[in-house]
Tab-separated table of C-alpha atoms in Angstrom:
chain	number	residue	atom	x	y	z
A	3	UNK	CA	0.064	-0.177	-0.057
A	4	UNK	CA	1.147	3.688	-0.392
A	5	UNK	CA	-0.286	6.816	1.115
A	6	UNK	CA	-1.722	9.683	-0.749
A	7	UNK	CA	-1.322	13.303	-0.122
A	8	UNK	CA	-3.828	13.587	2.498
A	9	UNK	CA	-2.723	10.400	4.412
A	10	UNK	CA	-5.224	8.237	2.939
A	11	UNK	CA	-4.130	4.666	2.380
A	12	UNK	CA	-3.907	3.650	-1.435
A	13	UNK	CA	-3.205	0.500	-3.473
A	14	UNK	CA	0.260	0.336	-4.667
A	15	UNK	CA	2.042	-3.117	-5.278
A	16	UNK	CA	-1.264	-4.634	-4.496
A	17	UNK	CA	-4.473	-3.682	-6.508
A	18	UNK	CA	-7.116	-4.928	-3.912
A	19	UNK	CA	-7.221	-6.766	-0.689
A	20	UNK	CA	-9.738	-8.961	1.329
A	21	UNK	CA	-9.859	-8.854	5.112
A	22	UNK	CA	-11.412	-11.832	6.779
A	23	UNK	CA	-11.309	-13.738	9.727
A	24	UNK	CA	-12.510	-10.841	12.044
A	25	UNK	CA	-9.595	-8.871	10.769
A	26	UNK	CA	-7.068	-11.463	10.934
A	27	UNK	CA	-6.249	-12.694	7.626
A	28	UNK	CA	-5.421	-10.114	4.397
A	29	UNK	CA	-5.593	-11.606	0.973
A	30	UNK	CA	-3.637	-8.954	-1.166
A	31	UNK	CA	-4.204	-9.429	-5.126
A	32	UNK	CA	-0.904	-7.973	-6.268
A	33	UNK	CA	-0.418	-6.170	-10.080
A	34	UNK	CA	0.373	-8.632	-12.689
A	35	UNK	CA	1.821	-5.861	-14.994
A	36	UNK	CA	4.434	-5.188	-12.264
A	37	UNK	CA	8.011	-5.914	-12.707
A	38	UNK	CA	11.230	-5.346	-11.383
A	39	UNK	CA	14.047	-2.815	-13.199
A	40	UNK	CA	15.689	-6.089	-14.838
A	41	UNK	CA	12.538	-7.455	-15.942
A	42	UNK	CA	11.642	-10.000	-13.768
A	43	UNK	CA	7.901	-10.029	-12.755
A	44	UNK	CA	7.137	-8.746	-9.168
A	45	UNK	CA	6.191	-11.678	-7.405
A	46	UNK	CA	4.181	-12.809	-3.935
A	47	UNK	CA	7.399	-14.594	-3.267
A	48	UNK	CA	9.316	-11.417	-3.016
A	49	UNK	CA	7.306	-9.769	-0.407
A	50	UNK	CA	7.524	-13.430	1.623
A	51	UNK	CA	11.242	-12.954	0.944
A	52	UNK	CA	11.289	-9.384	2.262
A	53	UNK	CA	8.881	-9.824	5.594
A	54	UNK	CA	11.093	-12.985	6.791
A	55	UNK	CA	14.450	-10.882	5.962
A	56	UNK	CA	13.018	-8.003	8.107
A	57	UNK	CA	11.999	-10.228	10.869
A	58	UNK	CA	15.146	-12.317	10.663
A	59	UNK	CA	16.981	-11.144	14.266
A	60	UNK	CA	20.366	-11.404	12.312
A	61	UNK	CA	19.309	-8.561	9.650
A	62	UNK	CA	18.870	-6.040	12.829
A	63	UNK	CA	16.065	-4.014	10.995
A	64	UNK	CA	15.113	-1.091	12.745
A	65	UNK	CA	11.799	-0.905	11.514
A	66	UNK	CA	10.933	-4.655	12.227
A	67	UNK	CA	8.937	-3.984	15.313
A	68	UNK	CA	6.031	-2.440	13.122
A	69	UNK	CA	5.519	-5.784	11.859
A	70	UNK	CA	5.086	-7.311	15.650
A	71	UNK	CA	1.103	-8.061	14.890
A	72	UNK	CA	1.801	-10.581	12.112
A	73	UNK	CA	1.274	-14.091	13.612
A	74	UNK	CA	4.574	-15.589	15.091
A	75	UNK	CA	6.699	-12.171	14.588
A	76	UNK	CA	7.601	-11.361	18.211
A	77	UNK	CA	8.832	-15.137	18.924
A	78	UNK	CA	10.284	-14.720	15.878
A	79	UNK	CA	12.091	-11.687	16.675
A	80	UNK	CA	13.469	-13.240	19.887
A	81	UNK	CA	15.181	-15.977	17.935
A	82	UNK	CA	12.844	-18.566	19.151
A	83	UNK	CA	11.090	-19.307	16.125
A	84	UNK	CA	12.219	-19.737	12.367
A	85	UNK	CA	11.581	-17.171	10.110
A	86	UNK	CA	9.194	-19.779	8.148
A	87	UNK	CA	7.060	-19.510	10.765
A	88	UNK	CA	6.098	-16.067	9.896
A	89	UNK	CA	2.426	-15.675	8.895
A	90	UNK	CA	2.660	-14.603	5.417
A	91	UNK	CA	2.840	-16.816	2.372
A	92	UNK	CA	2.455	-16.923	-1.526
A	93	UNK	CA	-1.011	-18.356	-2.354
A	94	UNK	CA	0.171	-18.526	-6.020
A	95	UNK	CA	2.564	-15.912	-8.060
A	96	UNK	CA	0.313	-12.859	-7.497
A	97	UNK	CA	-1.863	-13.569	-4.264
A	98	UNK	CA	-0.231	-12.800	-1.138
A	99	UNK	CA	-1.486	-13.817	2.524
A	100	UNK	CA	-0.864	-12.395	5.802
A	101	UNK	CA	-2.177	-13.708	9.034
A	102	UNK	CA	-2.284	-11.344	12.064
A	103	UNK	CA	-2.265	-12.491	15.821
A	104	UNK	CA	-4.988	-9.939	16.345
A	105	UNK	CA	-6.907	-7.572	14.663
A	106	UNK	CA	-5.202	-4.104	13.833
A	107	UNK	CA	-7.129	-1.436	12.329
A	108	UNK	CA	-4.406	0.756	11.028
A	109	UNK	CA	-2.242	-2.271	9.306
A	110	UNK	CA	-2.829	-1.216	5.964
A	111	UNK	CA	-1.443	1.970	6.931
A	112	UNK	CA	1.267	-0.135	8.751
A	113	UNK	CA	2.054	-1.465	5.129
A	114	UNK	CA	2.552	2.076	3.302
A	115	UNK	CA	6.156	1.802	5.607
A	116	UNK	CA	9.617	0.632	3.503
A	117	UNK	CA	9.803	-2.417	5.697
A	118	UNK	CA	6.500	-3.858	4.074
A	119	UNK	CA	8.369	-3.711	0.410
A	120	UNK	CA	9.319	-6.512	-1.504
A	121	UNK	CA	12.978	-7.318	-2.279
A	122	UNK	CA	14.355	-8.969	-5.247
A	123	UNK	CA	15.675	-12.283	-4.061
A	124	UNK	CA	18.155	-13.478	-6.211
A	125	UNK	CA	19.814	-9.971	-6.108
A	126	UNK	CA	20.151	-10.113	-2.185
A	127	UNK	CA	21.680	-13.760	-2.498
A	128	UNK	CA	24.453	-11.961	-4.419
A	129	UNK	CA	26.420	-11.044	-1.101
A	130	UNK	CA	26.679	-7.322	0.439
A	131	UNK	CA	26.821	-5.487	-3.199
A	132	UNK	CA	23.295	-5.547	-4.130
A	133	UNK	CA	22.506	-1.915	-2.796
A	134	UNK	CA	25.050	-0.615	-5.087
A	135	UNK	CA	24.514	1.176	-8.572
A	136	UNK	CA	24.406	-1.372	-11.315
A	137	UNK	CA	23.514	-4.181	-8.832
A	138	UNK	CA	20.244	-2.581	-6.752
A	139	UNK	CA	17.207	-4.071	-8.448
A	140	UNK	CA	14.163	-2.111	-7.798
A	141	UNK	CA	10.627	-2.443	-8.290
A	142	UNK	CA	9.431	2.056	-8.036
A	143	UNK	CA	9.470	4.528	-10.601
A	144	UNK	CA	13.388	4.665	-10.527
A	145	UNK	CA	16.722	3.023	-10.334
A	146	UNK	CA	19.910	3.995	-8.520
A	147	UNK	CA	22.612	4.510	-11.327
A	148	UNK	CA	25.043	6.677	-9.137
A	149	UNK	CA	26.289	6.869	-5.980
A	150	UNK	CA	28.785	9.080	-3.982
A	151	UNK	CA	29.011	8.211	-0.533
A	152	UNK	CA	28.163	11.382	1.601
A	153	UNK	CA	28.109	13.670	-1.772
A	154	UNK	CA	25.000	12.395	-3.766
A	155	UNK	CA	23.114	9.849	-5.564
A	156	UNK	CA	21.676	9.856	-9.060
A	157	UNK	CA	18.002	8.108	-9.980
A	158	UNK	CA	17.161	7.723	-13.601
A	159	UNK	CA	13.822	6.814	-14.740
A	160	UNK	CA	13.012	2.848	-14.712
A	161	UNK	CA	11.505	1.906	-17.829
A	162	UNK	CA	9.870	-1.300	-16.541
A	163	UNK	CA	7.697	0.384	-13.600
A	164	UNK	CA	4.056	-0.359	-14.422
A	165	UNK	CA	3.048	3.314	-14.488
A	166	UNK	CA	6.262	4.328	-16.016
A	167	UNK	CA	4.296	6.784	-18.393
A	168	UNK	CA	2.678	9.081	-15.400
A	169	UNK	CA	6.721	9.898	-14.190
A	170	UNK	CA	7.212	13.091	-14.535
A	171	UNK	CA	10.962	13.606	-14.255
A	172	UNK	CA	13.444	11.422	-16.049
A	173	UNK	CA	16.268	11.782	-13.295
A	174	UNK	CA	16.174	13.034	-9.795
A	175	UNK	CA	19.592	13.700	-8.089
A	176	UNK	CA	19.892	14.016	-4.263
A	177	UNK	CA	22.579	16.063	-2.790
A	178	UNK	CA	23.796	14.973	0.658
A	179	UNK	CA	24.680	18.499	2.459
A	180	UNK	CA	25.526	18.229	5.997
A	181	UNK	CA	24.640	22.132	7.384
A	182	UNK	CA	21.514	23.224	6.749
A	183	UNK	CA	22.475	27.140	6.174
A	184	UNK	CA	24.792	25.773	3.241
A	185	UNK	CA	22.081	23.819	1.767
A	186	UNK	CA	19.668	26.744	2.293
A	187	UNK	CA	22.130	29.038	0.538
A	188	UNK	CA	22.531	26.393	-2.304
A	189	UNK	CA	18.571	26.425	-2.625
A	190	UNK	CA	18.508	30.085	-2.739
A	191	UNK	CA	21.314	30.120	-5.782
A	192	UNK	CA	18.975	27.969	-7.636
A	193	UNK	CA	21.959	24.610	-7.685
A	194	UNK	CA	18.947	22.855	-5.914
A	195	UNK	CA	15.274	22.571	-7.024
A	196	UNK	CA	13.698	21.478	-3.462
A	197	UNK	CA	14.844	21.641	-0.126
A	198	UNK	CA	13.388	20.383	3.023
A	199	UNK	CA	15.356	21.713	5.238
A	200	UNK	CA	14.959	25.431	6.323
A	201	UNK	CA	17.024	27.121	9.032
A	202	UNK	CA	14.715	28.488	11.510
A	203	UNK	CA	16.232	32.042	11.361
A	204	UNK	CA	14.788	31.545	7.556
A	205	UNK	CA	11.438	30.461	7.976
A	206	UNK	CA	9.686	33.771	9.159
A	207	UNK	CA	11.645	35.752	6.151
A	208	UNK	CA	10.469	32.850	3.417
A	209	UNK	CA	6.785	32.618	5.089
A	210	UNK	CA	6.667	36.774	4.384
A	211	UNK	CA	7.793	36.476	0.620
A	212	UNK	CA	5.536	36.032	-1.964
A	213	UNK	CA	6.506	33.498	-4.433
A	214	UNK	CA	9.306	32.185	-2.082
A	215	UNK	CA	8.171	28.484	-2.643
A	216	UNK	CA	7.877	27.460	0.972
A	217	UNK	CA	5.509	25.018	1.804
A	218	UNK	CA	4.374	24.093	5.248
A	219	UNK	CA	2.243	21.328	6.271
A	220	UNK	CA	1.345	19.856	9.773
A	221	UNK	CA	4.030	16.822	10.667
A	222	UNK	CA	2.781	13.731	13.061
A	223	UNK	CA	5.591	14.284	15.218
A	224	UNK	CA	6.326	15.125	18.651
A	225	UNK	CA	9.698	16.656	20.177
A	226	UNK	CA	10.004	15.903	23.888
A	227	UNK	CA	12.059	14.780	26.936
A	228	UNK	CA	11.770	11.763	28.940
A	229	UNK	CA	12.307	11.268	32.328
A	230	UNK	CA	14.346	8.224	34.025
A	231	UNK	CA	12.220	6.424	35.952
A	232	UNK	CA	14.547	3.324	36.352
A	233	UNK	CA	16.913	5.056	38.564
A	234	UNK	CA	18.359	8.637	40.149
A	235	UNK	CA	16.391	11.201	41.735
A	236	UNK	CA	13.222	11.269	39.376
A	237	UNK	CA	12.475	7.411	40.176
A	238	UNK	CA	9.270	6.878	42.134
A	239	UNK	CA	8.656	10.836	42.190
A	240	UNK	CA	5.908	12.103	40.120
A	241	UNK	CA	5.055	15.038	41.359
A	242	UNK	CA	8.775	15.983	40.927
A	243	UNK	CA	8.561	15.326	37.490
A	244	UNK	CA	5.607	17.432	37.299
A	245	UNK	CA	6.991	20.380	38.652
A	246	UNK	CA	9.627	19.998	35.867
A	247	UNK	CA	7.128	19.731	33.351
A	248	UNK	CA	5.282	22.603	34.589
A	249	UNK	CA	8.083	24.884	34.906
A	250	UNK	CA	8.506	24.331	31.004
A	251	UNK	CA	7.379	27.283	28.708
A	252	UNK	CA	6.557	25.503	25.777
A	253	UNK	CA	5.089	28.853	23.877
A	254	UNK	CA	8.248	30.707	24.444
A	255	UNK	CA	10.082	27.744	23.080
A	256	UNK	CA	8.323	27.800	20.003
A	257	UNK	CA	7.644	31.390	19.474
A	258	UNK	CA	11.245	32.729	20.525
A	259	UNK	CA	13.999	29.841	19.797
A	260	UNK	CA	12.060	27.346	17.212
A	261	UNK	CA	10.312	29.942	15.145
A	262	UNK	CA	9.610	27.489	12.523
A	263	UNK	CA	6.216	26.572	12.578
A	264	UNK	CA	6.345	24.303	15.021
A	265	UNK	CA	3.295	24.190	18.246
A	266	UNK	CA	3.412	23.916	21.766
A	267	UNK	CA	2.885	20.297	22.938
A	268	UNK	CA	0.901	19.309	25.598
A	269	UNK	CA	0.168	15.496	24.724
A	270	UNK	CA	2.420	12.919	23.574
A	271	UNK	CA	-0.270	12.469	20.748
A	272	UNK	CA	0.188	15.498	18.321
A	273	UNK	CA	-3.385	17.327	16.854
A	274	UNK	CA	-4.441	15.360	13.737
A	275	UNK	CA	-4.217	11.770	14.603
A	276	UNK	CA	-7.088	10.048	12.826
A	277	UNK	CA	-10.059	8.852	15.537
A	278	UNK	CA	-8.647	10.416	18.171
A	279	UNK	CA	-8.729	13.517	20.532
A	280	UNK	CA	-4.886	14.042	22.569
A	281	UNK	CA	-4.884	14.260	25.967
A	282	UNK	CA	-3.976	17.473	27.579
A	283	UNK	CA	-2.940	18.480	30.925
A	284	UNK	CA	-5.529	19.857	33.363
A	285	UNK	CA	-2.737	23.184	33.777
A	286	UNK	CA	-2.362	23.865	29.978
A	287	UNK	CA	-4.600	26.940	29.927
A	288	UNK	CA	-3.479	28.284	33.301
A	289	UNK	CA	-1.177	31.368	33.161
A	290	UNK	CA	2.824	30.730	33.497
A	291	UNK	CA	2.969	32.491	37.213
A	292	UNK	CA	0.177	30.078	38.282
A	293	UNK	CA	2.089	26.973	36.978
A	294	UNK	CA	5.471	28.334	38.251
A	295	UNK	CA	3.977	28.379	41.846
A	296	UNK	CA	2.337	24.978	41.703
A	297	UNK	CA	6.061	23.544	40.589
A	298	UNK	CA	7.259	25.257	43.740
A	299	UNK	CA	5.084	24.078	45.802
A	300	UNK	CA	5.603	20.259	44.451
A	301	UNK	CA	9.457	20.978	44.349
A	302	UNK	CA	9.733	21.850	47.895
A	303	UNK	CA	7.378	19.087	48.857
A	304	UNK	CA	9.758	17.104	47.592
A	305	UNK	CA	12.614	17.921	49.729
A	306	UNK	CA	14.505	20.320	47.453
A	307	UNK	CA	15.069	23.778	47.871
A	308	UNK	CA	17.986	26.463	47.142
A	309	UNK	CA	20.065	25.086	49.808
A	310	UNK	CA	19.554	21.598	48.456
A	311	UNK	CA	18.990	22.063	44.602
A	312	UNK	CA	18.094	19.121	42.310
A	313	UNK	CA	20.990	18.279	40.147
A	314	UNK	CA	19.993	16.525	36.595
A	315	UNK	CA	21.854	15.120	33.973
A	316	UNK	CA	20.387	16.466	30.490
A	317	UNK	CA	21.682	14.118	27.429
A	318	UNK	CA	20.776	15.185	23.789
A	319	UNK	CA	22.385	14.765	20.482
A	320	UNK	CA	24.530	17.293	18.528
A	321	UNK	CA	22.209	19.846	16.654
A	322	UNK	CA	22.457	23.556	17.063
A	323	UNK	CA	18.556	23.766	17.173
A	324	UNK	CA	18.213	20.833	19.707
A	325	UNK	CA	20.923	22.663	21.904
A	326	UNK	CA	19.257	26.189	22.221
A	327	UNK	CA	15.994	24.169	23.325
A	328	UNK	CA	18.014	22.210	25.706
A	329	UNK	CA	19.893	25.574	27.190
A	330	UNK	CA	16.386	27.164	27.203
A	331	UNK	CA	14.933	24.403	29.197
A	332	UNK	CA	18.166	24.547	31.782
A	333	UNK	CA	17.471	27.899	32.212
A	334	UNK	CA	13.715	27.852	33.053
A	335	UNK	CA	14.165	24.964	35.535
A	336	UNK	CA	17.027	27.148	37.010
A	337	UNK	CA	15.049	30.372	37.404
A	338	UNK	CA	12.008	28.737	38.377
A	339	UNK	CA	13.251	25.889	40.795
A	340	UNK	CA	16.615	26.547	41.158
A	341	UNK	CA	17.417	22.981	39.778
A	342	UNK	CA	21.314	22.196	38.580
A	343	UNK	CA	21.388	20.646	35.287
A	344	UNK	CA	24.490	19.048	33.747
A	345	UNK	CA	23.920	19.474	29.569
A	346	UNK	CA	25.736	16.699	27.696
A	347	UNK	CA	25.835	16.958	24.300
A	348	UNK	CA	26.956	13.779	22.202
A	349	UNK	CA	27.454	12.955	18.798
A	350	UNK	CA	24.609	11.151	17.000
A	351	UNK	CA	25.814	7.515	17.400
A	352	UNK	CA	27.481	8.062	20.406
A	353	UNK	CA	24.026	9.688	21.455
A	354	UNK	CA	22.065	6.718	20.000
A	355	UNK	CA	23.960	4.474	22.427
A	356	UNK	CA	23.556	6.347	25.645
A	357	UNK	CA	19.916	6.818	25.635
A	358	UNK	CA	19.544	3.272	25.818
A	359	UNK	CA	21.489	3.007	28.924
A	360	UNK	CA	19.360	5.033	31.858
A	361	UNK	CA	22.609	5.026	34.055
A	362	UNK	CA	24.010	7.663	32.105
A	363	UNK	CA	21.005	10.467	32.215
A	364	UNK	CA	18.346	11.878	34.098
A	365	UNK	CA	16.408	13.635	31.023
A	366	UNK	CA	16.843	12.609	27.752
A	367	UNK	CA	15.792	14.427	24.429
A	368	UNK	CA	13.772	12.390	22.316
A	369	UNK	CA	11.801	12.838	19.045
A	370	UNK	CA	8.803	10.577	17.508
A	371	UNK	CA	7.405	10.558	14.011
A	372	UNK	CA	4.275	8.635	13.526
A	373	UNK	CA	5.103	5.028	11.583
A	374	UNK	CA	1.356	5.330	10.605
A	375	UNK	CA	-1.706	7.243	11.454
A	376	UNK	CA	-3.117	6.071	14.556
A	377	UNK	CA	-2.704	7.116	18.496
A	378	UNK	CA	-1.009	3.683	19.105
A	379	UNK	CA	2.400	4.766	17.285
A	380	UNK	CA	3.021	7.317	19.939
A	381	UNK	CA	0.826	5.180	23.142
A	382	UNK	CA	2.860	2.161	22.489
A	383	UNK	CA	6.188	3.769	23.075
A	384	UNK	CA	5.507	3.996	26.876
A	385	UNK	CA	5.012	0.009	27.168
A	386	UNK	CA	7.004	-2.599	28.652
A	387	UNK	CA	8.502	-3.751	25.508
A	388	UNK	CA	9.029	-0.769	23.489
A	389	UNK	CA	12.150	-0.168	22.433
A	390	UNK	CA	11.598	3.738	22.455
A	391	UNK	CA	10.420	3.581	26.184
A	392	UNK	CA	13.938	5.032	27.175
A	393	UNK	CA	12.753	6.081	30.692
A	394	UNK	CA	11.372	2.463	31.658
A	395	UNK	CA	8.273	4.223	32.278
A	396	UNK	CA	5.546	1.889	33.692
A	397	UNK	CA	2.017	1.681	34.670
A	398	UNK	CA	-0.251	-1.781	34.441
A	399	UNK	CA	-3.353	0.312	34.022
A	400	UNK	CA	-2.178	2.053	31.222
A	401	UNK	CA	-0.364	-1.086	29.386
A	402	UNK	CA	-3.939	-3.022	30.041
A	403	UNK	CA	-5.895	-0.159	28.084
A	404	UNK	CA	-3.561	0.016	25.676
A	405	UNK	CA	-4.106	-4.291	25.312
A	406	UNK	CA	-7.823	-3.870	25.752
A	407	UNK	CA	-7.520	-1.307	22.457
A	408	UNK	CA	-5.360	-3.699	20.334
A	409	UNK	CA	-7.945	-6.035	20.457
A	410	UNK	CA	-11.307	-3.980	19.785
A	411	UNK	CA	-12.204	-4.150	15.898
A	412	UNK	CA	-15.391	-1.310	16.733
A	413	UNK	CA	-13.808	1.779	15.783
A	414	UNK	CA	-15.897	3.645	18.592
A	415	UNK	CA	-15.270	1.780	21.420
A	416	UNK	CA	-11.385	1.575	20.364
A	417	UNK	CA	-11.457	5.422	20.511
A	418	UNK	CA	-12.896	5.359	23.509
A	419	UNK	CA	-10.750	2.993	25.076
A	420	UNK	CA	-7.591	4.785	23.980
A	421	UNK	CA	-8.874	8.023	24.910
A	422	UNK	CA	-8.797	6.311	28.397
C-alpha cells in the first residue's frame, strides 16, 4: 500500500485486498503488470522474502517491530522460532496472504512503510553488493544509477515500472549537504530545486515572501523529553517530574527559539491523529505564573530547595536547534526552581547508544514521528516492550488499556479505550 497526499491508504503493489477472519487474515491481489528493473515480474514470493528478511534477528532491522502484529512475529524477533513460521505466504504468484495474531485496524497503514516493500531475492543472494549502482534491482519509478557516499546519488527513470508513463522527471539527483545553512544557500542560488530543510531564522522571512516557494504542512511528530524512572532522583517521584514539566514554557520555546511553525506540545500524541483527541494537561490553560507557583510547591514537597537543589544530567544529540532548546529548558528549571542541570551533548551515534542506557542520564531529548496514522504509534512507546521507552516508565493500567484497544475491532469503542 501507499499513502496519498492527504494521508489516506491507497493501492500500490496490490490492486485490491480482502480482510477476513475478524480482521486477522489479509489476502492481497498483486499487480500482474508490475516488474523489477531487470525485467523480472514482481511476485508474491518477493514479499514473503522481504518480510522474513526484516523479521530475521540477524538482519537487525530497525523497523521490524512495525510488523509485530503478524502471526508468530514476536517469537521470531526473539529468536525463539524460525522465520519460516511467520504468518506470510504466497498463495500463488500474484496472491499474498498475511495472518495477524490479533486484529489491527491500521494494518494497511503500517504496510505503507518501506519495511513492507518487496525485495528481489536473487539479487540479495549475491552478497553485500546488492545496494550498489548497477546491482540494485528495484520495482519503483526510479533505479539507482550513481552513488557517491556522503555527497550525492542519482536516480533515473525505471522504464519497466508499471506506471512509467505517469512519471514526470527522467532523473532525480539527491545532494547530501550536512549543513542546513549551506543547503539553504544552494537552494536560493538555484543549485537545488527542492529542499526540505529551512534554518529556523529563515522560516519567518520565507513565510512573509510571496513566491518564496515555502510550503508548510503539519507533521505527526512530537519533540519531547523523557525522565529516567528506572534510577536516579526522578524515580518514584511523579510530583517532582510534574514540577519540571510545569516549569517549561512551551509557548516561549516555539515563539522565540524554534520559530519555524512548531506548536507547543501538551500531549505525547499530536493534533491530527485519526480517530483520536489528544489528552491535555489540566493546567494547560493556566497562566505561566500559576504553573510556576504549583511547580515550586511540588519541588519543595519533594525535599528540594535553593540550599539543596535537584541536580540532573540532560542528554541530547548534537544539533544547533536542539542545543538551544535544551539550554532554554535548563535555564527555565534553574530560574523557576533552582535545579542544577548538567548539559551533555553527544555526536548522534554516541547519543543513540547513551540514551539506551538509563545509567548515563536523568533526562533525555527524544523525538518520535508517526509510522502510521493512529494514536497507538505514540502511546505504544510507553509500554514495557517498546524499544522507545528509554526512561523505563511503566503503568499496569495504562498497558492494560492499550492491550484492550489493540483487540477492539469496533472503531468507536477502540477510540474510547485509547482516550482513557
